Coordinates of C-alpha atoms in Angstrom, one line a residue:
M1 CA -23.5 10.2 67.3
A2 CA -24.2 6.5 67.0
D3 CA -20.4 5.9 66.6
A4 CA -19.7 8.0 69.7
R5 CA -22.3 6.2 71.7
R6 CA -20.9 2.8 70.7
A7 CA -17.4 4.0 71.5
H8 CA -18.6 5.3 74.9
S9 CA -20.5 2.1 75.7
A10 CA -17.5 0.0 74.5
G11 CA -15.2 2.0 76.8
S12 CA -17.6 2.1 79.8
A13 CA -18.3 -1.7 79.7
P14 CA -14.7 -2.6 80.7
K15 CA -14.8 0.1 83.4
R16 CA -18.0 -1.3 85.0
A17 CA -16.5 -4.8 84.9
A18 CA -13.3 -3.6 86.6
D19 CA -15.4 -1.7 89.3
S20 CA -17.6 -4.8 90.1
W21 CA -14.5 -6.9 90.4
K22 CA -12.9 -4.5 92.9
R23 CA -16.1 -4.2 94.9
H24 CA -16.2 -8.0 95.1
I25 CA -12.7 -8.1 96.5
A26 CA -13.5 -5.3 99.0
R27 CA -16.6 -7.2 100.2
Q28 CA -14.5 -10.4 100.7
L29 CA -11.9 -8.4 102.7
K30 CA -14.6 -6.8 104.9
Q31 CA -16.1 -10.3 105.6
R32 CA -12.7 -11.7 106.5
D33 CA -12.0 -8.7 108.8
L34 CA -15.3 -9.2 110.5
A35 CA -14.7 -12.9 111.0
Q36 CA -11.2 -12.3 112.5
K37 CA -12.5 -9.5 114.7
I38 CA -15.2 -11.8 116.2
M39 CA -12.5 -14.3 117.1
F40 CA -10.4 -11.8 119.1
Q41 CA -13.2 -9.5 120.3
D42 CA -12.9 -10.6 124.0
V43 CA -9.1 -10.3 124.1
I44 CA -9.3 -6.9 122.6
R45 CA -11.9 -5.7 125.1
S46 CA -9.9 -7.1 128.0
Y47 CA -6.8 -5.4 126.6
M48 CA -8.7 -2.1 126.3
V49 CA -10.0 -2.4 129.9
L50 CA -6.5 -3.1 131.2
L51 CA -5.2 -0.1 129.4
E52 CA -7.8 2.1 131.0
K53 CA -7.0 0.7 134.4
F54 CA -3.3 1.1 133.9
K55 CA -3.8 4.7 132.9
Q56 CA -5.9 5.4 136.0
K57 CA -3.4 3.7 138.3
D58 CA -0.6 5.6 136.7
Q59 CA -2.3 8.9 137.3
I60 CA -3.0 7.9 141.0
T61 CA 0.6 6.8 141.5
R62 CA 1.9 10.1 140.2
R63 CA -0.3 12.0 142.5
L64 CA 0.7 9.9 145.4
L65 CA 4.3 10.1 144.7
G66 CA 4.1 13.9 144.5
S67 CA 2.3 14.3 147.9
A68 CA 4.0 11.5 150.0
L69 CA 6.8 12.2 152.2
E70 CA 10.4 11.2 151.5
P71 CA 10.5 8.4 154.1
N72 CA 7.5 6.8 152.7
R73 CA 8.6 7.3 149.1
Q74 CA 10.9 4.3 149.0
Q75 CA 8.2 2.0 150.4
F76 CA 5.8 3.4 147.9
V77 CA 8.2 2.9 145.0
L78 CA 8.7 -0.7 146.1
V79 CA 5.0 -1.3 146.2
R80 CA 4.6 0.4 142.8
L81 CA 7.4 -1.6 141.3
H82 CA 5.8 -4.8 142.6
E83 CA 2.5 -3.9 141.1
T84 CA 4.1 -2.8 137.9
H85 CA 6.0 -6.1 137.7
V86 CA 2.7 -8.1 138.1
Y87 CA 1.0 -5.9 135.6
S88 CA 3.8 -6.1 133.1
R89 CA 3.7 -9.9 133.2
F90 CA 0.0 -9.8 132.5
E91 CA 0.6 -7.3 129.8
Q92 CA 3.2 -9.4 128.2
V93 CA 0.8 -12.3 128.0
I94 CA -1.8 -10.1 126.3
L95 CA 0.7 -8.4 124.1
S96 CA 2.1 -11.8 122.9
G97 CA -1.4 -12.8 121.8
I98 CA -1.9 -9.4 120.2
R99 CA 1.4 -9.8 118.4
V100 CA 0.4 -13.2 117.0
T101 CA -2.9 -11.7 115.9
L102 CA -1.1 -8.7 114.4
S103 CA 1.5 -10.9 112.6
V104 CA -1.3 -12.9 111.1
C105 CA -3.1 -9.6 110.1
D106 CA 0.2 -8.2 108.7
Q107 CA 0.7 -11.3 106.6
L108 CA -2.8 -11.2 105.4
A109 CA -2.3 -7.5 104.6
Y110 CA 0.8 -8.2 102.7
E111 CA -1.1 -10.8 100.7
V112 CA -3.9 -8.4 100.1
V113 CA -1.4 -5.8 98.9
D114 CA 0.2 -8.4 96.6
L115 CA -3.2 -9.4 95.3
Q116 CA -4.1 -5.8 94.7
K117 CA -0.9 -5.2 92.8
S118 CA -1.5 -8.3 90.7
V119 CA -5.1 -7.2 90.2
R120 CA -3.9 -3.8 89.0
I121 CA -1.4 -5.5 86.6
K122 CA -4.1 -7.8 85.3
D123 CA -6.5 -4.9 85.0
S124 CA -3.9 -3.0 82.9
S125 CA -3.3 -6.0 80.7
L126 CA -7.0 -6.6 80.5
V127 CA -7.5 -3.0 79.4
G128 CA -4.8 -3.5 76.7
Q129 CA -6.3 -6.8 75.6
R130 CA -9.8 -5.2 75.5
G131 CA -8.3 -2.3 73.4
R132 CA -6.7 -4.8 71.0
M133 CA -9.9 -6.8 71.0
S134 CA -11.9 -3.7 70.0
E135 CA -9.3 -2.9 67.3
L136 CA -9.5 -6.5 66.0
K137 CA -13.3 -6.3 66.1
R138 CA -13.1 -3.1 64.1
R139 CA -10.7 -4.6 61.5
L140 CA -12.8 -7.7 61.4
G141 CA -15.8 -5.7 60.6
A142 CA -13.9 -3.8 57.8
V143 CA -12.6 -7.1 56.4
E144 CA -16.1 -8.7 56.5
S145 CA -17.5 -5.7 54.7
E146 CA -14.7 -5.9 52.1
C147 CA -15.2 -9.6 51.8
R148 CA -18.9 -9.0 51.2
S149 CA -18.1 -6.4 48.5
L150 CA -15.6 -8.7 46.9
R151 CA -18.1 -11.5 46.9
A152 CA -20.6 -9.3 45.2
R153 CA -18.0 -8.3 42.7
V154 CA -17.0 -11.9 42.1
A155 CA -20.6 -12.7 41.5
E156 CA -20.9 -9.8 39.1
V157 CA -17.7 -10.8 37.3
Q158 CA -18.9 -14.4 37.1
E159 CA -22.2 -13.2 35.6
G160 CA -20.3 -11.0 33.1
N161 CA -18.0 -14.0 32.2
R162 CA -21.0 -16.1 31.6
A163 CA -22.5 -13.4 29.4
L164 CA -19.2 -13.1 27.5
K165 CA -19.0 -16.9 27.2
R166 CA -22.4 -17.0 25.7
E167 CA -21.5 -14.1 23.3
Y168 CA -18.2 -15.8 22.4
D169 CA -20.0 -19.1 21.7
S170 CA -22.4 -17.3 19.4
L171 CA -19.6 -15.4 17.7
L172 CA -17.6 -18.6 17.3
E173 CA -20.6 -20.3 15.7
Q174 CA -21.2 -17.3 13.5
H175 CA -17.5 -17.3 12.5
R176 CA -17.7 -21.0 11.7
R177 CA -20.6 -20.4 9.4
M178 CA -19.0 -17.4 7.8
D179 CA -15.8 -19.3 7.3
E180 CA -17.7 -22.1 5.6
T181 CA -19.4 -19.6 3.4
Y182 CA -16.1 -17.9 2.7
R183 CA -14.5 -21.1 1.7
R184 CA -17.4 -22.0 -0.6
E185 CA -17.3 -18.5 -2.2
E186 CA -13.5 -18.7 -2.5
V187 CA -13.8 -22.0 -4.4
R188 CA -16.5 -20.6 -6.5
G189 CA -14.5 -17.4 -7.2
S190 CA -11.5 -19.4 -8.2
E191 CA -13.7 -21.4 -10.6
L192 CA -15.2 -18.2 -12.0
L193 CA -11.7 -16.7 -12.4
E194 CA -10.5 -19.8 -14.3
D195 CA -13.6 -19.7 -16.5
L196 CA -13.0 -16.0 -17.1
I197 CA -9.4 -16.5 -17.9
K198 CA -10.2 -19.3 -20.3
G199 CA -12.8 -17.1 -21.9
K200 CA -10.4 -14.2 -22.2
E201 CA -7.7 -16.5 -23.7
L202 CA -10.2 -17.7 -26.3
A203 CA -11.2 -14.1 -27.0
A204 CA -7.6 -13.1 -27.3
E205 CA -6.8 -16.0 -29.7
S206 CA -9.8 -15.0 -31.8
M207 CA -8.8 -11.4 -31.8
N208 CA -5.3 -12.3 -32.7
S209 CA -6.4 -14.4 -35.6
K210 CA -8.7 -11.7 -36.8
N211 CA -5.9 -9.1 -36.6
E212 CA -3.6 -11.5 -38.5
R213 CA -6.2 -11.9 -41.2
R214 CA -6.7 -8.2 -41.4
V215 CA -3.0 -7.5 -41.7
Q216 CA -2.7 -10.2 -44.3
A217 CA -5.6 -8.7 -46.2
R218 CA -4.1 -5.2 -46.0
A219 CA -0.8 -6.5 -47.2
A220 CA -2.4 -8.3 -50.1
T221 CA -4.3 -5.1 -51.0
L222 CA -1.2 -3.1 -51.0
K223 CA 0.6 -5.7 -53.0
K224 CA -2.1 -5.6 -55.6
E225 CA -2.0 -1.8 -55.7
L226 CA 1.7 -1.9 -56.3
E227 CA 1.4 -4.5 -59.0
T228 CA -1.3 -2.4 -60.7
A229 CA 0.8 0.7 -60.4
V230 CA 3.8 -1.0 -61.9
K231 CA 1.8 -2.2 -64.9
K232 CA 0.5 1.3 -65.7
K233 CA 2.3 3.3 -68.4
V234 CA 3.1 7.0 -67.7
N235 CA 4.2 9.7 -70.1
I236 CA 7.4 11.0 -68.8
D237 CA 7.2 14.2 -70.8
I238 CA 3.9 15.1 -69.1
V239 CA 5.3 14.5 -65.7
N240 CA 8.4 16.6 -66.3
S241 CA 6.7 19.4 -68.1
G242 CA 6.8 22.9 -66.4
S243 CA 9.9 22.2 -64.4
G244 CA 13.6 22.0 -65.0
N245 CA 14.1 19.5 -62.1
T246 CA 13.9 15.8 -62.6
Q247 CA 10.7 14.4 -61.0
P248 CA 10.2 10.9 -59.7
T249 CA 8.5 8.4 -61.9
K250 CA 4.9 7.4 -61.4
R251 CA 6.0 4.1 -59.9
G252 CA 8.1 5.9 -57.3
A253 CA 5.3 8.3 -56.6
L254 CA 2.8 5.5 -56.0
K255 CA 5.2 3.7 -53.8
E256 CA 5.8 6.9 -51.7
E257 CA 2.0 7.4 -51.6
V258 CA 1.4 3.9 -50.3
E259 CA 4.2 4.2 -47.7
E260 CA 2.7 7.6 -46.6
K261 CA -0.7 6.0 -46.1
A262 CA 0.9 3.2 -44.1
E263 CA 2.7 5.7 -41.9
K264 CA -0.5 7.7 -41.4
R265 CA -2.4 4.6 -40.5
P266 CA -4.0 5.3 -37.0
T267 CA -2.7 3.3 -34.1
R268 CA -4.9 2.0 -31.3
S269 CA -4.7 4.1 -28.2
F270 CA -4.7 2.8 -24.6
R271 CA -8.2 2.0 -23.4
S272 CA -9.3 1.2 -19.8
A273 CA -11.4 -1.8 -20.7
S274 CA -11.2 -5.2 -19.1
A275 CA -7.6 -5.8 -17.9
T276 CA -7.6 -9.3 -19.2
S277 CA -8.7 -8.3 -22.8
P278 CA -6.0 -8.4 -25.5
R279 CA -6.6 -4.8 -26.3
I280 CA -5.2 -3.5 -23.0
L281 CA -2.2 -5.8 -23.2
E282 CA -1.5 -4.7 -26.8
S283 CA -1.9 -1.0 -25.7
I284 CA 0.5 -1.6 -22.7
K285 CA 3.0 -3.1 -25.1
E286 CA 2.7 -0.1 -27.4
L287 CA 3.2 2.3 -24.5
F288 CA 6.4 0.4 -23.4
E289 CA 7.7 0.5 -27.0
M290 CA 6.9 4.2 -27.2
R291 CA 8.9 4.8 -24.0
K292 CA 11.8 2.8 -25.3
R293 CA 11.8 5.1 -28.4
G294 CA 11.8 8.1 -26.1
S295 CA 8.3 9.3 -26.8
S296 CA 6.4 11.2 -24.2
V297 CA 3.1 13.0 -23.9
S298 CA 4.7 15.9 -22.1
S299 CA 5.4 19.0 -24.0
L300 CA 8.0 20.3 -21.6
E301 CA 11.6 19.6 -22.2
E302 CA 12.4 19.1 -18.5
D303 CA 9.7 16.3 -18.3
L304 CA 11.3 14.2 -21.0
C305 CA 13.2 11.1 -19.7
V306 CA 16.8 11.3 -20.5
P307 CA 18.0 8.1 -22.2
V308 CA 20.4 6.1 -20.0
G309 CA 23.1 3.7 -21.2
V310 CA 22.4 0.3 -19.7
C311 CA 24.8 -2.6 -19.7
V312 CA 24.2 -5.4 -22.1
V313 CA 25.0 -8.2 -19.6
A314 CA 25.0 -7.7 -15.8
R315 CA 27.8 -9.1 -13.8
V316 CA 26.9 -11.4 -10.9
P317 CA 28.7 -10.1 -7.7
A318 CA 31.0 -12.4 -5.9
K319 CA 32.7 -10.6 -3.0
A320 CA 32.2 -7.6 -0.8
L321 CA 34.4 -4.5 -1.7
H322 CA 33.3 -2.2 1.1
V323 CA 31.4 -2.7 4.4
L324 CA 30.4 0.2 6.6
D325 CA 27.8 1.4 9.1
A326 CA 26.1 4.0 6.9
H327 CA 23.5 5.3 9.4
E328 CA 22.9 5.7 13.1
L329 CA 19.9 3.4 13.0
G330 CA 18.5 0.7 10.7
I331 CA 18.5 1.3 6.9
N332 CA 15.2 0.8 5.0
A333 CA 15.9 1.8 1.4
V334 CA 18.8 2.1 -1.1
K335 CA 18.9 3.2 -4.7
F336 CA 21.6 3.8 -7.4
S337 CA 21.3 6.8 -9.7
S338 CA 21.1 6.5 -13.5
S339 CA 24.8 7.2 -13.8
S340 CA 25.7 4.4 -11.4
K341 CA 28.1 6.8 -9.7
L342 CA 25.7 8.0 -7.0
L343 CA 24.0 6.0 -4.3
A344 CA 21.3 7.1 -1.8
T345 CA 20.4 5.3 1.4
G346 CA 17.6 6.1 3.8
G347 CA 16.8 4.8 7.3
T348 CA 15.0 5.2 10.5
D349 CA 17.3 8.0 11.6
R350 CA 15.2 10.4 9.4
V351 CA 17.9 11.3 6.9
I352 CA 19.0 10.3 3.4
K353 CA 22.7 10.0 2.8
V354 CA 24.2 10.4 -0.7
W355 CA 27.4 8.4 -1.5
D356 CA 29.9 8.6 -4.4
I357 CA 31.1 5.2 -5.7
K358 CA 34.8 5.6 -6.4
A359 CA 37.5 2.9 -6.7
G360 CA 35.2 0.3 -5.3
R361 CA 34.3 2.2 -2.1
M362 CA 31.5 4.4 -0.8
H363 CA 32.4 8.0 -0.1
S364 CA 30.0 10.3 1.7
R365 CA 28.8 13.2 -0.4
G366 CA 26.2 14.7 1.8
T367 CA 23.0 14.3 3.9
L368 CA 19.5 15.3 3.0
G369 CA 17.3 16.1 6.0
G370 CA 13.8 17.4 6.5
S371 CA 11.8 14.2 7.3
N372 CA 10.1 14.0 10.7
E373 CA 10.2 10.2 10.7
G374 CA 12.1 7.3 9.1
I375 CA 12.5 6.9 5.3
T376 CA 10.7 3.9 3.7
S377 CA 11.7 4.2 0.0
I378 CA 14.0 6.2 -2.3
E379 CA 13.8 7.0 -6.0
F380 CA 16.2 8.9 -8.3
D381 CA 14.8 10.7 -11.3
P382 CA 16.3 9.7 -14.7
T383 CA 18.6 12.7 -14.7
G384 CA 20.1 11.7 -11.4
T385 CA 19.8 15.2 -9.9
K386 CA 16.6 14.8 -7.9
I387 CA 15.5 12.4 -5.2
L388 CA 12.0 11.4 -4.2
A389 CA 11.4 9.6 -0.9
A390 CA 8.5 8.2 1.2
S391 CA 8.4 8.6 4.9
Y392 CA 6.8 7.3 8.1
D393 CA 5.5 10.8 8.8
N394 CA 2.6 10.3 6.3
S395 CA 4.3 12.3 3.5
A396 CA 6.6 12.1 0.5
L397 CA 9.5 14.5 0.1
F398 CA 11.3 15.8 -3.0
W399 CA 14.9 17.1 -3.0
K400 CA 17.4 18.5 -5.4
L401 CA 20.9 17.2 -4.8
D402 CA 22.3 20.7 -4.5
D403 CA 20.0 21.5 -1.6
C404 CA 19.8 19.6 1.7
V405 CA 16.3 20.9 2.4
P406 CA 13.3 19.4 0.7
K407 CA 12.0 21.4 -2.2
L408 CA 8.5 19.9 -1.8
T409 CA 6.7 18.0 0.9
L410 CA 3.6 16.1 -0.3
T411 CA 1.2 15.7 2.6
G412 CA -2.3 14.2 2.5
H413 CA -2.0 10.6 3.5
S414 CA -3.4 9.6 7.0
R415 CA -0.8 6.9 7.6
K416 CA 2.8 6.1 6.7
V417 CA 3.7 6.4 3.0
T418 CA 5.3 3.1 1.9
A419 CA 6.3 3.9 -1.7
A420 CA 6.9 7.0 -3.9
K421 CA 7.7 6.7 -7.6
F422 CA 8.1 9.0 -10.6
K423 CA 5.8 8.6 -13.6
C424 CA 7.2 8.8 -17.1
S425 CA 6.3 12.4 -17.1
L426 CA 8.4 13.8 -14.3
R427 CA 5.8 16.3 -13.5
Q428 CA 3.9 13.7 -11.6
V429 CA 4.6 11.1 -8.9
V430 CA 2.6 8.2 -7.4
T431 CA 2.5 7.3 -3.7
G432 CA 1.1 4.3 -1.9
S433 CA 0.3 4.3 1.7
A434 CA -0.9 2.2 4.7
D435 CA -4.1 4.2 4.7
R436 CA -5.3 2.1 1.7
T437 CA -5.0 4.8 -0.9
V438 CA -2.8 5.5 -3.9
K439 CA -2.4 9.2 -4.8
I440 CA -1.1 10.9 -7.9
W441 CA 0.6 14.2 -7.4
D442 CA 1.4 17.2 -9.7
L443 CA 4.9 18.5 -8.7
H444 CA 4.3 21.9 -10.4
R445 CA 1.3 22.9 -8.3
P446 CA 2.2 20.9 -6.0
A447 CA -1.1 19.1 -5.2
C448 CA -2.8 15.8 -5.2
I449 CA -4.7 15.5 -8.5
R450 CA -6.2 12.0 -8.0
T451 CA -6.8 9.6 -5.1
I452 CA -7.4 5.9 -5.7
D453 CA -9.1 4.1 -2.9
V454 CA -7.8 0.6 -2.3
S455 CA -9.3 -2.2 -0.2
S456 CA -6.0 -3.1 1.5
Y457 CA -2.7 -1.9 2.9
C458 CA -0.5 -0.8 -0.1
S459 CA 3.1 -2.0 0.3
D460 CA 4.6 -0.8 -3.0
V461 CA 3.8 0.7 -6.4
V462 CA 5.3 0.8 -9.9
C463 CA 4.0 2.9 -12.8
S464 CA 4.1 4.0 -16.4
E465 CA 2.4 6.9 -18.1
Y466 CA -1.1 5.5 -18.1
F467 CA -1.1 2.6 -15.7
I468 CA -0.2 1.9 -12.1
V469 CA 0.5 -1.5 -10.4
S470 CA 0.2 -1.8 -6.7
G471 CA 1.0 -4.6 -4.3
H472 CA -1.1 -5.2 -1.1
Y473 CA -1.2 -7.1 2.1
D474 CA -4.4 -8.9 1.1
K475 CA -2.3 -11.0 -1.3
K476 CA -3.4 -9.1 -4.4
I477 CA -1.6 -7.2 -7.2
R478 CA -3.9 -4.6 -8.7
F479 CA -3.6 -2.8 -12.1
W480 CA -5.0 0.7 -12.3
D481 CA -5.8 3.0 -15.2
S482 CA -4.4 6.3 -13.8
R483 CA -6.6 8.4 -16.1
A484 CA -9.9 6.9 -14.8
S485 CA -8.8 5.7 -11.3
S486 CA -10.4 2.4 -12.1
C487 CA -9.0 -1.1 -11.3
T488 CA -8.6 -3.0 -14.5
Q489 CA -7.4 -6.2 -13.0
E490 CA -6.6 -8.1 -9.8
V491 CA -4.0 -10.8 -9.9
P492 CA -3.7 -13.1 -6.8
A493 CA -0.3 -13.6 -5.2
Q494 CA 0.9 -16.5 -3.0
G495 CA 1.3 -14.4 0.1
K496 CA 1.4 -10.8 1.5
V497 CA 3.1 -8.6 -1.2
T498 CA 6.2 -6.8 0.2
S499 CA 7.6 -5.2 -3.0
L500 CA 7.2 -4.7 -6.7
D501 CA 9.8 -4.0 -9.5
I502 CA 9.4 -3.6 -13.2
S503 CA 12.1 -4.5 -15.7
L504 CA 13.7 -1.7 -17.8
D505 CA 12.0 -2.9 -21.0
H506 CA 8.6 -2.8 -19.1
R507 CA 7.8 -6.4 -20.1
Q508 CA 8.2 -8.2 -16.8
L509 CA 7.0 -7.5 -13.3
L510 CA 8.8 -8.9 -10.2
T511 CA 6.9 -9.5 -6.9
C512 CA 8.2 -10.4 -3.5
S513 CA 5.8 -11.9 -0.9
R514 CA 5.8 -13.3 2.6
D515 CA 5.4 -16.9 1.4
E516 CA 9.3 -16.7 1.0
S517 CA 9.2 -16.6 -2.8
L518 CA 9.7 -14.2 -5.7
Q519 CA 7.6 -14.3 -8.9
V520 CA 8.1 -12.9 -12.3
M521 CA 5.0 -11.9 -14.3
D522 CA 5.1 -11.5 -18.1
L523 CA 3.1 -8.3 -18.7
R524 CA 2.6 -9.1 -22.4
M525 CA 0.9 -12.4 -21.6
N526 CA -0.4 -11.2 -18.3
N527 CA 0.5 -14.4 -16.4
A528 CA 3.0 -15.6 -13.9
R529 CA 6.1 -16.9 -15.7
M530 CA 8.3 -18.3 -13.0
S531 CA 8.6 -18.6 -9.2
F532 CA 12.0 -18.4 -7.3
R533 CA 12.7 -20.0 -4.0
A534 CA 15.8 -21.2 -2.1
D535 CA 16.6 -23.1 1.1
G536 CA 17.3 -20.5 3.8
F537 CA 15.7 -17.6 2.0
K538 CA 13.1 -15.8 4.2
C539 CA 11.5 -12.4 4.0
G540 CA 12.7 -10.5 7.0
S541 CA 9.9 -7.9 7.1
D542 CA 6.7 -6.7 5.4
S543 CA 8.7 -4.3 3.3
T544 CA 11.6 -6.5 2.0
K545 CA 12.6 -5.2 -1.4
A546 CA 13.4 -7.4 -4.4
I547 CA 14.8 -6.1 -7.8
F548 CA 15.7 -7.0 -11.4
S549 CA 19.2 -6.7 -12.7
P550 CA 19.7 -4.0 -15.3
D551 CA 19.5 -6.5 -18.2
G552 CA 16.6 -8.4 -16.7
S553 CA 18.6 -11.6 -16.5
Y554 CA 18.7 -11.9 -12.7
V555 CA 16.5 -11.1 -9.7
T556 CA 17.9 -10.5 -6.2
A557 CA 16.6 -10.0 -2.7
G558 CA 17.9 -10.0 0.8
S559 CA 17.0 -12.6 3.4
A560 CA 16.3 -12.6 7.1
D561 CA 19.5 -14.6 7.7
G562 CA 21.6 -11.7 6.4
A563 CA 22.4 -13.2 3.0
V564 CA 21.8 -11.8 -0.6
Y565 CA 20.2 -14.4 -2.9
I566 CA 20.5 -14.0 -6.7
W567 CA 18.5 -16.2 -9.2
N568 CA 18.9 -16.6 -12.9
V569 CA 15.6 -15.6 -14.7
N570 CA 16.2 -17.7 -17.7
S571 CA 17.0 -21.0 -15.9
G572 CA 15.1 -20.3 -12.6
H573 CA 18.0 -21.7 -10.6
L574 CA 19.8 -20.0 -7.7
E575 CA 22.9 -18.3 -9.2
T576 CA 24.7 -17.4 -6.0
C577 CA 24.2 -16.6 -2.3
L578 CA 26.3 -13.8 -0.8
S579 CA 26.6 -14.2 3.0
D580 CA 28.8 -13.6 6.1
M581 CA 28.7 -9.8 5.8
H582 CA 25.3 -8.9 7.4
C583 CA 24.4 -9.8 10.9
S584 CA 20.7 -9.0 10.7
S585 CA 17.8 -9.0 8.3
I586 CA 18.4 -7.3 4.9
N587 CA 15.7 -4.8 4.0
A588 CA 16.7 -3.7 0.5
V589 CA 19.1 -4.1 -2.4
S590 CA 20.0 -2.0 -5.4
W591 CA 21.8 -3.0 -8.7
S592 CA 23.7 -0.3 -10.5
L593 CA 22.5 0.3 -14.1
S594 CA 26.1 -0.3 -15.3
G595 CA 25.7 -3.8 -14.0
E596 CA 28.9 -3.6 -12.0
F597 CA 27.8 -3.1 -8.4
V598 CA 25.2 -4.3 -6.0
V599 CA 24.5 -2.7 -2.6
S600 CA 22.6 -4.3 0.3
V601 CA 21.4 -2.7 3.5
D602 CA 20.1 -4.2 6.7
K603 CA 18.3 -3.4 10.0
S604 CA 21.6 -3.0 11.9
R605 CA 22.6 0.2 9.8
R606 CA 25.2 -1.7 7.7
A607 CA 25.6 -1.2 4.0
V608 CA 27.7 -3.6 1.9
L609 CA 29.0 -2.9 -1.7
W610 CA 29.3 -6.1 -3.7
S611 CA 31.0 -6.7 -7.1
D612 CA 32.7 -9.4 -9.1
I613 CA 36.0 -7.6 -9.3

């Protein structure tokens, strides 16, 4: 109602103004008319009197003309004409004055009409201008209200910014204090670690010296027993009595008994004690030697690792034999089988492709599907008939080469699986994930039998029967006892770890990190042995893979500039750099166990087969 009243008052105000203006003009016109009438009032009255007289005389003349005789008619007409002539002259004078007056009035009337027309035009334009003015006033009111709201919001935002600034300053000060505390604790931790390492080294030396003395004492005891046995005299007839067969002499029997005791001497089993103690290092060494001899804790024949013939000396590749676009999208992983005749590649196009290596070329053998996302790593089993792969879809998949559909899908991780590896017992596999966990799976159930919680993103894993090594984004390499799910040791790296690889003799560990370097760690001495760098070498991603050659003499990795770098482990020098075949960053490389071929894959779906032939 209030808006309607305001609109009515706003519309009636211009109408009242227009009516008052018109009344003013009418009043002025009436005043002018009265003034002009006063000036010609006498003339007009005289004119009216003359008209009345003329009418009366005209009537009299007509009556006289009708009643007079014919002889008198001509005289009467002459008299009438004379009077008419006199009257007409008087009338002409009066009419000329009236004409002047009327012409002036007509002119004034025309001016009044023109003024009224211009007034109407101005009234219409004034009405339009008033409408526009009311619209502008309405818009101005809306703009002013919006301006007031914006000012209020600006004031609110400024107050919020001031509060955020105060909070930011407090957080910055808190961060500075925490950073100082962290640096002090880091220095202190490094000092404690050095002291711990020195203590462990001294303990290891002491234990080694004790073991040497124990072995020497046992050897001396055995020697004395043998000498004593040799000096004893034995009656041969007594020994051979009751049997027709020839029996060994007492000396031979004693020797066999001593050897049997030596063979039955118990060996030290693997213990999950401190990772830096010499016991765990010795146990790891014994496990490696057991694996080299073909020993296994598994009782199933299918779980035993099949021995593979490995080349004595690996050949350093020198040229590209075959270049092709192996996938529709980028390739993340590549792996040779144990026979060196099969190759598997996996990429972001969600499939694994299997290739036959014949006559220095890669021939497609088949495609393994079933993954919902891209492939991150590939692993052949020692028989070369099964493939294990990790995927971006938070799972690991297990195929048999004669079936393109996964036989098993291991799900349980909450983020992408970055690595999947077989253990020595092929019944179990180990997976590492971005969800900061390492899981151990039983393929016969299939189910997760153990979950190891880690404090950082896991980029890669390698494993043996009783231990697991994992690399992480927090620049740490962690050793785990897979039986107890306990971390036995943390080794700091120079940068964010992108991959791990273990030599075939299980004596050396290769790490690749984002500080653009590769490092080889001697697992027997549990320390970093050598670091490898080169001008131009740069890790192209957080999952760049580096590997050992089959004989352990070389290490190789792909660079962001599309080149393959190969270093000599013994000398530490760059052996060769293979370039000009890749146009994008290399994600992974694989060296055949025969030592003959190297394959590199990159982000632009290209695979290159290298050799020295």
